[in-house]
Amino acid sequence: MSARPYRIGRARTGLGLFATRPIKKRSRIVEYKGLLLGKKAAAKAECTSNLYLYEINKRWTIDGTPRSNVARYANHSCNPNAETHDVKRRVFIRALRNIKPGEEIVYDYGIDYLRNVIGRSNCQCSRCRKRRNRRAVQLRAKRRRKTARLSKARAAKRRRKKS
């Protein structure tokens, strides 16, 4: 059995973190590691489009850019199976529920990240994809109804012209 309960693998959105064995609810999975940055350094790093910054609080941010930070591969989901847990200046990803082997480990990056970086329309989690698909089906049905109404109106107009 591997020492780590996870592996890095191909996910829908690039690389992801996957469970290699059952992970129990509330257990720590991995630590989000990196350079600890103060407020000014974090603001500067943010300007360079660094997508691996984790803001612990208003004063401290972790720069999770190094590839040795395995936690950076945990993807976003609006329907997560994990969460971040801050302990002093350290951040852990822990299970929200029991996670099965082979299941991708995902957590909610938060509303700011979703709005500013991902955007609702580009979120690839299953909940957002279903919402987009449902909306697309509704729009297609609405267009069909409108087209049908217009066709009926045109046909009625032609009949009136003929008589």
Short mmCIF file of N, CA and C in Angstrom, two decimals:
data_model
loop_
_atom_site.label_atom_id
_atom_site.label_comp_id
_atom_site.label_asym_id
_atom_site.label_seq_id
_atom_site.Cartn_x
_atom_site.Cartn_y
_atom_site.Cartn_z
N MET A 1 0.85 -1.17 0.00
CA MET A 1 0.00 0.00 0.00
C MET A 1 0.90 1.24 0.00
N SER A 2 0.54 2.25 -0.82
CA SER A 2 1.37 3.44 -0.89
C SER A 2 1.22 4.28 0.38
N ALA A 3 2.27 5.02 0.70
CA ALA A 3 2.25 5.85 1.90
C ALA A 3 1.29 7.02 1.73
N ARG A 4 1.15 7.48 0.50
CA ARG A 4 0.26 8.62 0.24
C ARG A 4 -1.11 8.12 -0.21
N PRO A 5 -2.16 8.79 0.24
CA PRO A 5 -3.51 8.36 -0.16
C PRO A 5 -3.95 8.96 -1.48
N TYR A 6 -3.00 9.49 -2.26
CA TYR A 6 -3.36 10.17 -3.51
C TYR A 6 -2.29 9.93 -4.57
N ARG A 7 -2.66 10.26 -5.81
CA ARG A 7 -1.72 10.26 -6.93
C ARG A 7 -2.11 11.42 -7.84
N ILE A 8 -1.17 11.88 -8.65
CA ILE A 8 -1.46 12.91 -9.64
C ILE A 8 -1.80 12.20 -10.93
N GLY A 9 -2.87 12.62 -11.59
CA GLY A 9 -3.28 11.98 -12.84
C GLY A 9 -4.06 12.93 -13.73
N ARG A 10 -4.40 12.45 -14.92
CA ARG A 10 -5.17 13.24 -15.89
C ARG A 10 -6.58 13.45 -15.37
N ALA A 11 -7.02 14.70 -15.44
CA ALA A 11 -8.38 15.07 -15.02
C ALA A 11 -9.05 15.79 -16.19
N ARG A 12 -10.31 16.10 -16.04
CA ARG A 12 -11.06 16.81 -17.07
C ARG A 12 -10.42 18.16 -17.39
N THR A 13 -9.80 18.78 -16.39
CA THR A 13 -9.24 20.13 -16.56
C THR A 13 -7.71 20.14 -16.56
N GLY A 14 -7.08 19.07 -16.95
CA GLY A 14 -5.61 19.00 -16.95
C GLY A 14 -5.15 17.92 -16.00
N LEU A 15 -4.35 18.29 -15.02
CA LEU A 15 -3.91 17.33 -14.01
C LEU A 15 -4.76 17.48 -12.77
N GLY A 16 -4.91 16.39 -12.05
CA GLY A 16 -5.72 16.41 -10.83
C GLY A 16 -5.14 15.47 -9.79
N LEU A 17 -5.71 15.52 -8.61
CA LEU A 17 -5.30 14.68 -7.49
C LEU A 17 -6.37 13.61 -7.31
N PHE A 18 -5.97 12.34 -7.28
CA PHE A 18 -6.91 11.23 -7.19
C PHE A 18 -6.59 10.35 -5.99
N ALA A 19 -7.61 9.85 -5.34
CA ALA A 19 -7.44 8.97 -4.18
C ALA A 19 -6.91 7.62 -4.65
N THR A 20 -5.92 7.07 -3.94
CA THR A 20 -5.38 5.75 -4.28
C THR A 20 -5.94 4.68 -3.35
N ARG A 21 -6.56 5.11 -2.28
CA ARG A 21 -7.20 4.19 -1.33
C ARG A 21 -8.34 4.94 -0.66
N PRO A 22 -9.20 4.25 0.07
CA PRO A 22 -10.30 4.96 0.75
C PRO A 22 -9.75 6.02 1.71
N ILE A 23 -10.36 7.19 1.68
CA ILE A 23 -9.98 8.28 2.58
C ILE A 23 -11.19 8.58 3.45
N LYS A 24 -10.98 8.53 4.75
CA LYS A 24 -12.10 8.74 5.68
C LYS A 24 -12.42 10.22 5.84
N LYS A 25 -13.69 10.47 6.11
CA LYS A 25 -14.19 11.82 6.36
C LYS A 25 -13.35 12.50 7.44
N ARG A 26 -13.04 13.77 7.22
CA ARG A 26 -12.28 14.64 8.13
C ARG A 26 -10.78 14.31 8.24
N SER A 27 -10.30 13.32 7.50
CA SER A 27 -8.87 13.02 7.61
C SER A 27 -8.07 13.95 6.69
N ARG A 28 -6.86 14.29 7.13
CA ARG A 28 -5.98 15.14 6.33
C ARG A 28 -5.48 14.34 5.14
N ILE A 29 -5.50 14.97 3.98
CA ILE A 29 -5.05 14.29 2.77
C ILE A 29 -3.64 14.75 2.39
N VAL A 30 -3.47 16.08 2.33
CA VAL A 30 -2.19 16.64 1.90
C VAL A 30 -2.08 18.07 2.43
N GLU A 31 -0.84 18.52 2.62
CA GLU A 31 -0.61 19.91 3.05
C GLU A 31 -0.36 20.78 1.82
N TYR A 32 -0.95 21.96 1.79
CA TYR A 32 -0.70 22.94 0.73
C TYR A 32 0.59 23.66 1.12
N LYS A 33 1.68 23.33 0.42
CA LYS A 33 3.00 23.84 0.80
C LYS A 33 3.48 24.91 -0.18
N GLY A 34 4.38 25.73 0.30
CA GLY A 34 4.97 26.75 -0.54
C GLY A 34 5.58 27.85 0.30
N LEU A 35 6.05 28.86 -0.39
CA LEU A 35 6.66 30.01 0.27
C LEU A 35 5.59 30.83 0.98
N LEU A 36 5.85 31.21 2.21
CA LEU A 36 4.93 32.04 2.97
C LEU A 36 5.22 33.50 2.64
N LEU A 37 4.24 34.19 2.06
CA LEU A 37 4.41 35.57 1.63
C LEU A 37 3.63 36.52 2.52
N GLY A 38 4.22 37.69 2.76
CA GLY A 38 3.51 38.76 3.46
C GLY A 38 2.56 39.46 2.50
N LYS A 39 1.84 40.44 2.98
CA LYS A 39 0.83 41.15 2.20
C LYS A 39 1.39 41.78 0.92
N LYS A 40 2.53 42.50 1.03
CA LYS A 40 3.11 43.19 -0.13
C LYS A 40 3.64 42.20 -1.16
N ALA A 41 4.35 41.19 -0.70
CA ALA A 41 4.90 40.19 -1.62
C ALA A 41 3.78 39.42 -2.32
N ALA A 42 2.70 39.15 -1.61
CA ALA A 42 1.56 38.44 -2.20
C ALA A 42 0.90 39.30 -3.28
N ALA A 43 0.76 40.60 -3.02
CA ALA A 43 0.16 41.51 -4.00
C ALA A 43 1.02 41.55 -5.26
N LYS A 44 2.34 41.55 -5.09
CA LYS A 44 3.26 41.56 -6.22
C LYS A 44 3.15 40.25 -7.01
N ALA A 45 3.10 39.13 -6.30
CA ALA A 45 2.99 37.82 -6.95
C ALA A 45 1.66 37.69 -7.69
N GLU A 46 0.61 38.29 -7.14
CA GLU A 46 -0.71 38.24 -7.77
C GLU A 46 -0.70 38.93 -9.12
N CYS A 47 0.12 39.98 -9.26
CA CYS A 47 0.23 40.72 -10.51
C CYS A 47 0.86 39.89 -11.62
N THR A 48 1.58 38.84 -11.26
CA THR A 48 2.23 38.00 -12.27
C THR A 48 1.35 36.83 -12.68
N SER A 49 0.05 36.94 -12.42
CA SER A 49 -0.92 35.89 -12.77
C SER A 49 -0.60 34.56 -12.11
N ASN A 50 -0.18 34.60 -10.89
CA ASN A 50 0.11 33.38 -10.15
C ASN A 50 -1.20 32.77 -9.68
N LEU A 51 -1.52 31.60 -10.20
CA LEU A 51 -2.80 30.96 -9.88
C LEU A 51 -2.72 30.02 -8.69
N TYR A 52 -1.57 29.93 -8.06
CA TYR A 52 -1.41 29.01 -6.94
C TYR A 52 -1.26 29.71 -5.60
N LEU A 53 -1.74 30.94 -5.51
CA LEU A 53 -1.67 31.67 -4.25
C LEU A 53 -2.85 31.27 -3.38
N TYR A 54 -2.56 30.93 -2.14
CA TYR A 54 -3.61 30.58 -1.18
C TYR A 54 -3.55 31.59 -0.05
N GLU A 55 -4.57 32.43 0.06
CA GLU A 55 -4.60 33.46 1.10
C GLU A 55 -5.09 32.85 2.41
N ILE A 56 -4.20 32.76 3.38
CA ILE A 56 -4.55 32.21 4.69
C ILE A 56 -5.40 33.22 5.45
N ASN A 57 -4.93 34.46 5.45
CA ASN A 57 -5.66 35.57 6.08
C ASN A 57 -5.19 36.85 5.40
N LYS A 58 -5.59 37.99 5.90
CA LYS A 58 -5.23 39.27 5.26
C LYS A 58 -3.71 39.52 5.29
N ARG A 59 -3.03 38.88 6.21
CA ARG A 59 -1.59 39.12 6.36
C ARG A 59 -0.71 38.10 5.63
N TRP A 60 -1.13 36.84 5.57
CA TRP A 60 -0.28 35.78 5.03
C TRP A 60 -0.91 35.05 3.85
N THR A 61 -0.05 34.72 2.88
CA THR A 61 -0.46 33.98 1.69
C THR A 61 0.61 32.92 1.40
N ILE A 62 0.17 31.76 0.97
CA ILE A 62 1.12 30.71 0.57
C ILE A 62 1.22 30.71 -0.95
N ASP A 63 2.46 30.75 -1.45
CA ASP A 63 2.70 30.65 -2.89
C ASP A 63 2.94 29.17 -3.20
N GLY A 64 1.92 28.52 -3.71
CA GLY A 64 1.99 27.08 -3.97
C GLY A 64 2.51 26.72 -5.34
N THR A 65 3.25 27.63 -5.98
CA THR A 65 3.75 27.41 -7.34
C THR A 65 4.68 26.20 -7.49
N PRO A 66 5.61 25.94 -6.55
CA PRO A 66 6.54 24.82 -6.76
C PRO A 66 5.82 23.50 -7.03
N ARG A 67 6.34 22.74 -7.98
CA ARG A 67 5.70 21.46 -8.32
C ARG A 67 5.77 20.46 -7.17
N SER A 68 6.65 20.72 -6.24
CA SER A 68 6.73 19.84 -5.07
C SER A 68 5.48 19.97 -4.19
N ASN A 69 4.71 21.04 -4.41
CA ASN A 69 3.44 21.24 -3.69
C ASN A 69 2.36 20.42 -4.40
N VAL A 70 2.21 19.18 -4.00
CA VAL A 70 1.27 18.26 -4.63
C VAL A 70 -0.17 18.75 -4.49
N ALA A 71 -0.47 19.47 -3.43
CA ALA A 71 -1.84 19.96 -3.18
C ALA A 71 -2.32 20.90 -4.28
N ARG A 72 -1.40 21.51 -5.02
CA ARG A 72 -1.79 22.42 -6.10
C ARG A 72 -2.56 21.70 -7.20
N TYR A 73 -2.47 20.38 -7.25
CA TYR A 73 -3.17 19.61 -8.28
C TYR A 73 -4.62 19.29 -7.90
N ALA A 74 -5.02 19.63 -6.70
CA ALA A 74 -6.43 19.43 -6.31
C ALA A 74 -7.25 20.50 -7.04
N ASN A 75 -8.17 20.07 -7.86
CA ASN A 75 -8.97 20.99 -8.68
C ASN A 75 -10.17 21.54 -7.93
N HIS A 76 -10.80 22.54 -8.56
CA HIS A 76 -12.00 23.18 -8.01
C HIS A 76 -13.24 22.37 -8.36
N SER A 77 -14.19 22.38 -7.46
CA SER A 77 -15.53 21.87 -7.74
C SER A 77 -16.52 22.64 -6.88
N CYS A 78 -17.67 22.93 -7.47
CA CYS A 78 -18.75 23.58 -6.70
C CYS A 78 -19.45 22.54 -5.83
N ASN A 79 -19.11 21.27 -6.04
CA ASN A 79 -19.65 20.16 -5.26
C ASN A 79 -18.46 19.35 -4.73
N PRO A 80 -17.72 19.91 -3.75
CA PRO A 80 -16.45 19.32 -3.34
C PRO A 80 -16.57 18.09 -2.44
N ASN A 81 -15.49 17.29 -2.43
CA ASN A 81 -15.41 16.17 -1.49
C ASN A 81 -14.31 16.44 -0.45
N ALA A 82 -13.67 17.60 -0.57
CA ALA A 82 -12.62 17.99 0.37
C ALA A 82 -12.73 19.49 0.66
N GLU A 83 -11.98 19.92 1.66
CA GLU A 83 -11.97 21.34 2.03
C GLU A 83 -10.58 21.70 2.53
N THR A 84 -10.31 22.99 2.60
CA THR A 84 -9.04 23.42 3.18
C THR A 84 -9.25 23.65 4.67
N HIS A 85 -8.22 23.37 5.42
CA HIS A 85 -8.28 23.52 6.88
C HIS A 85 -7.01 24.25 7.31
N ASP A 86 -7.17 25.48 7.79
CA ASP A 86 -6.02 26.30 8.19
C ASP A 86 -5.67 26.03 9.65
N VAL A 87 -4.39 25.76 9.88
CA VAL A 87 -3.88 25.55 11.24
C VAL A 87 -2.66 26.46 11.38
N LYS A 88 -2.86 27.57 12.09
CA LYS A 88 -1.84 28.62 12.22
C LYS A 88 -1.46 29.09 10.82
N ARG A 89 -0.22 28.92 10.39
CA ARG A 89 0.19 29.37 9.05
C ARG A 89 0.33 28.20 8.09
N ARG A 90 -0.31 27.11 8.40
CA ARG A 90 -0.28 25.93 7.53
C ARG A 90 -1.68 25.63 7.02
N VAL A 91 -1.75 25.07 5.83
CA VAL A 91 -3.05 24.75 5.22
C VAL A 91 -3.04 23.28 4.81
N PHE A 92 -4.09 22.57 5.21
CA PHE A 92 -4.23 21.16 4.85
C PHE A 92 -5.51 20.99 4.04
N ILE A 93 -5.48 20.03 3.14
CA ILE A 93 -6.71 19.65 2.45
C ILE A 93 -7.19 18.39 3.15
N ARG A 94 -8.44 18.42 3.60
CA ARG A 94 -8.98 17.27 4.32
C ARG A 94 -10.32 16.87 3.71
N ALA A 95 -10.69 15.63 3.92
CA ALA A 95 -11.90 15.07 3.33
C ALA A 95 -13.16 15.60 4.02
N LEU A 96 -14.12 16.01 3.23
CA LEU A 96 -15.43 16.43 3.74
C LEU A 96 -16.34 15.22 3.96
N ARG A 97 -16.06 14.18 3.20
CA ARG A 97 -16.84 12.94 3.27
C ARG A 97 -15.88 11.80 2.94
N ASN A 98 -16.36 10.58 3.04
CA ASN A 98 -15.53 9.44 2.65
C ASN A 98 -15.27 9.52 1.15
N ILE A 99 -14.02 9.32 0.76
CA ILE A 99 -13.63 9.39 -0.65
C ILE A 99 -13.18 8.00 -1.09
N LYS A 100 -13.70 7.56 -2.23
CA LYS A 100 -13.38 6.22 -2.74
C LYS A 100 -12.10 6.24 -3.58
N PRO A 101 -11.41 5.11 -3.67
CA PRO A 101 -10.21 5.03 -4.53
C PRO A 101 -10.57 5.37 -5.98
N GLY A 102 -9.72 6.15 -6.63
CA GLY A 102 -9.96 6.54 -8.02
C GLY A 102 -10.75 7.83 -8.16
N GLU A 103 -11.38 8.28 -7.08
CA GLU A 103 -12.18 9.51 -7.12
C GLU A 103 -11.24 10.73 -7.08
N GLU A 104 -11.56 11.75 -7.88
CA GLU A 104 -10.74 12.96 -7.87
C GLU A 104 -10.98 13.74 -6.58
N ILE A 105 -9.91 14.25 -6.01
CA ILE A 105 -10.00 15.06 -4.79
C ILE A 105 -10.17 16.51 -5.23
N VAL A 106 -11.31 17.10 -4.88
CA VAL A 106 -11.63 18.46 -5.31
C VAL A 106 -12.15 19.27 -4.13
N TYR A 107 -11.88 20.56 -4.15
CA TYR A 107 -12.43 21.45 -3.12
C TYR A 107 -12.89 22.74 -3.77
N ASP A 108 -13.71 23.49 -3.07
CA ASP A 108 -14.25 24.75 -3.58
C ASP A 108 -13.21 25.84 -3.37
N TYR A 109 -12.72 26.44 -4.46
CA TYR A 109 -11.69 27.48 -4.37
C TYR A 109 -12.23 28.78 -3.77
N GLY A 110 -13.53 28.92 -3.72
CA GLY A 110 -14.11 30.14 -3.15
C GLY A 110 -14.68 31.06 -4.21
N ILE A 111 -15.59 31.90 -3.80
CA ILE A 111 -16.33 32.77 -4.72
C ILE A 111 -15.43 33.77 -5.44
N ASP A 112 -14.41 34.31 -4.76
CA ASP A 112 -13.52 35.28 -5.42
C ASP A 112 -12.77 34.63 -6.58
N TYR A 113 -12.23 33.45 -6.37
CA TYR A 113 -11.51 32.75 -7.44
C TYR A 113 -12.47 32.41 -8.57
N LEU A 114 -13.65 31.96 -8.22
CA LEU A 114 -14.63 31.58 -9.23
C LEU A 114 -15.02 32.79 -10.08
N ARG A 115 -15.26 33.92 -9.45
CA ARG A 115 -15.64 35.14 -10.19
C ARG A 115 -14.48 35.71 -11.01
N ASN A 116 -13.32 35.83 -10.38
CA ASN A 116 -12.20 36.56 -11.00
C ASN A 116 -11.34 35.72 -11.93
N VAL A 117 -11.22 34.44 -11.69
CA VAL A 117 -10.31 33.62 -12.49
C VAL A 117 -11.05 32.64 -13.39
N ILE A 118 -11.88 31.81 -12.80
CA ILE A 118 -12.56 30.77 -13.58
C ILE A 118 -13.75 31.34 -14.33
N GLY A 119 -14.63 32.01 -13.64
CA GLY A 119 -15.87 32.48 -14.26
C GLY A 119 -16.86 31.34 -14.28
N ARG A 120 -18.10 31.61 -13.96
CA ARG A 120 -19.15 30.58 -13.90
C ARG A 120 -19.24 29.77 -15.20
N SER A 121 -19.11 30.44 -16.34
CA SER A 121 -19.30 29.73 -17.60
C SER A 121 -18.14 28.80 -17.93
N ASN A 122 -16.97 29.01 -17.32
CA ASN A 122 -15.82 28.16 -17.61
C ASN A 122 -15.55 27.10 -16.55
N CYS A 123 -16.33 27.11 -15.48
CA CYS A 123 -16.15 26.11 -14.44
C CYS A 123 -16.50 24.74 -15.02
N GLN A 124 -15.62 23.77 -14.88
CA GLN A 124 -15.82 22.45 -15.48
C GLN A 124 -16.30 21.40 -14.48
N CYS A 125 -16.70 21.83 -13.28
CA CYS A 125 -17.18 20.84 -12.31
C CYS A 125 -18.53 20.30 -12.78
N SER A 126 -18.90 19.13 -12.30
CA SER A 126 -20.12 18.46 -12.78
C SER A 126 -21.36 19.30 -12.52
N ARG A 127 -21.43 19.98 -11.39
CA ARG A 127 -22.61 20.79 -11.07
C ARG A 127 -22.78 21.93 -12.09
N CYS A 128 -21.69 22.64 -12.41
CA CYS A 128 -21.78 23.75 -13.36
C CYS A 128 -22.04 23.25 -14.78
N ARG A 129 -21.42 22.12 -15.16
CA ARG A 129 -21.68 21.55 -16.50
C ARG A 129 -23.15 21.19 -16.63
N LYS A 130 -23.72 20.55 -15.59
CA LYS A 130 -25.14 20.18 -15.64
C LYS A 130 -26.01 21.42 -15.75
N ARG A 131 -25.65 22.46 -14.98
CA ARG A 131 -26.42 23.72 -15.01
C ARG A 131 -26.36 24.33 -16.42
N ARG A 132 -25.15 24.36 -17.04
CA ARG A 132 -25.01 24.90 -18.40
C ARG A 132 -25.79 24.06 -19.40
N ASN A 133 -25.71 22.73 -19.27
CA ASN A 133 -26.44 21.86 -20.19
C ASN A 133 -27.94 22.05 -20.06
N ARG A 134 -28.42 22.16 -18.82
CA ARG A 134 -29.85 22.38 -18.58
C ARG A 134 -30.29 23.71 -19.20
N ARG A 135 -29.47 24.74 -19.02
CA ARG A 135 -29.78 26.06 -19.58
C ARG A 135 -29.79 25.99 -21.11
N ALA A 136 -28.83 25.28 -21.70
CA ALA A 136 -28.76 25.15 -23.16
C ALA A 136 -30.00 24.43 -23.69
N VAL A 137 -30.43 23.37 -23.01
CA VAL A 137 -31.64 22.63 -23.42
C VAL A 137 -32.85 23.55 -23.34
N GLN A 138 -32.95 24.33 -22.27
CA GLN A 138 -34.08 25.26 -22.12
C GLN A 138 -34.07 26.31 -23.23
N LEU A 139 -32.90 26.84 -23.57
CA LEU A 139 -32.81 27.84 -24.64
C LEU A 139 -33.19 27.25 -25.99
N ARG A 140 -32.74 26.02 -26.27
CA ARG A 140 -33.10 25.37 -27.54
C ARG A 140 -34.60 25.16 -27.62
N ALA A 141 -35.21 24.72 -26.52
CA ALA A 141 -36.66 24.50 -26.50
C ALA A 141 -37.39 25.82 -26.71
N LYS A 142 -36.90 26.87 -26.09
CA LYS A 142 -37.52 28.20 -26.24
C LYS A 142 -37.43 28.67 -27.69
N ARG A 143 -36.27 28.47 -28.33
CA ARG A 143 -36.10 28.84 -29.75
C ARG A 143 -37.03 28.03 -30.64
N ARG A 144 -37.17 26.73 -30.35
CA ARG A 144 -38.08 25.89 -31.16
C ARG A 144 -39.51 26.38 -31.05
N ARG A 145 -39.93 26.71 -29.81
CA ARG A 145 -41.30 27.22 -29.62
C ARG A 145 -41.50 28.53 -30.38
N LYS A 146 -40.50 29.40 -30.32
CA LYS A 146 -40.59 30.69 -31.02
C LYS A 146 -40.64 30.47 -32.53
N THR A 147 -39.79 29.57 -33.04
CA THR A 147 -39.79 29.26 -34.47
C THR A 147 -41.12 28.67 -34.90
N ALA A 148 -41.67 27.79 -34.08
CA ALA A 148 -42.98 27.19 -34.39
C ALA A 148 -44.06 28.26 -34.44
N ARG A 149 -44.05 29.19 -33.48
CA ARG A 149 -45.04 30.28 -33.47
C ARG A 149 -44.90 31.15 -34.71
N LEU A 150 -43.65 31.47 -35.08
CA LEU A 150 -43.43 32.29 -36.28
C LEU A 150 -43.88 31.56 -37.53
N SER A 151 -43.61 30.27 -37.61
CA SER A 151 -44.03 29.47 -38.77
C SER A 151 -45.55 29.46 -38.89
N LYS A 152 -46.23 29.30 -37.77
CA LYS A 152 -47.70 29.30 -37.78
C LYS A 152 -48.22 30.67 -38.21
N ALA A 153 -47.60 31.73 -37.71
CA ALA A 153 -48.02 33.08 -38.06
C ALA A 153 -47.81 33.34 -39.54
N ARG A 154 -46.67 32.90 -40.10
CA ARG A 154 -46.39 33.08 -41.53
C ARG A 154 -47.38 32.29 -42.38
N ALA A 155 -47.67 31.07 -41.95
CA ALA A 155 -48.62 30.23 -42.69
C ALA A 155 -50.01 30.87 -42.69
N ALA A 156 -50.42 31.41 -41.55
CA ALA A 156 -51.72 32.07 -41.46
C ALA A 156 -51.74 33.31 -42.35
N LYS A 157 -50.65 34.05 -42.39
CA LYS A 157 -50.56 35.25 -43.22
C LYS A 157 -50.67 34.88 -44.70
N ARG A 158 -49.99 33.79 -45.12
CA ARG A 158 -50.06 33.32 -46.52
C ARG A 158 -51.48 32.92 -46.88
N ARG A 159 -52.16 32.24 -45.95
CA ARG A 159 -53.54 31.82 -46.20
C ARG A 159 -54.44 33.03 -46.39
N ARG A 160 -54.20 34.06 -45.58
CA ARG A 160 -55.02 35.28 -45.70
C ARG A 160 -54.78 35.97 -47.02
N LYS A 161 -53.53 35.98 -47.50
CA LYS A 161 -53.21 36.61 -48.78
C LYS A 161 -53.87 35.87 -49.94
N LYS A 162 -53.91 34.54 -49.87
CA LYS A 162 -54.50 33.72 -50.93
C LYS A 162 -56.01 33.93 -51.02
N SER A 163 -56.67 34.19 -49.91
CA SER A 163 -58.13 34.32 -49.95
C SER A 163 -58.59 35.68 -50.31
#
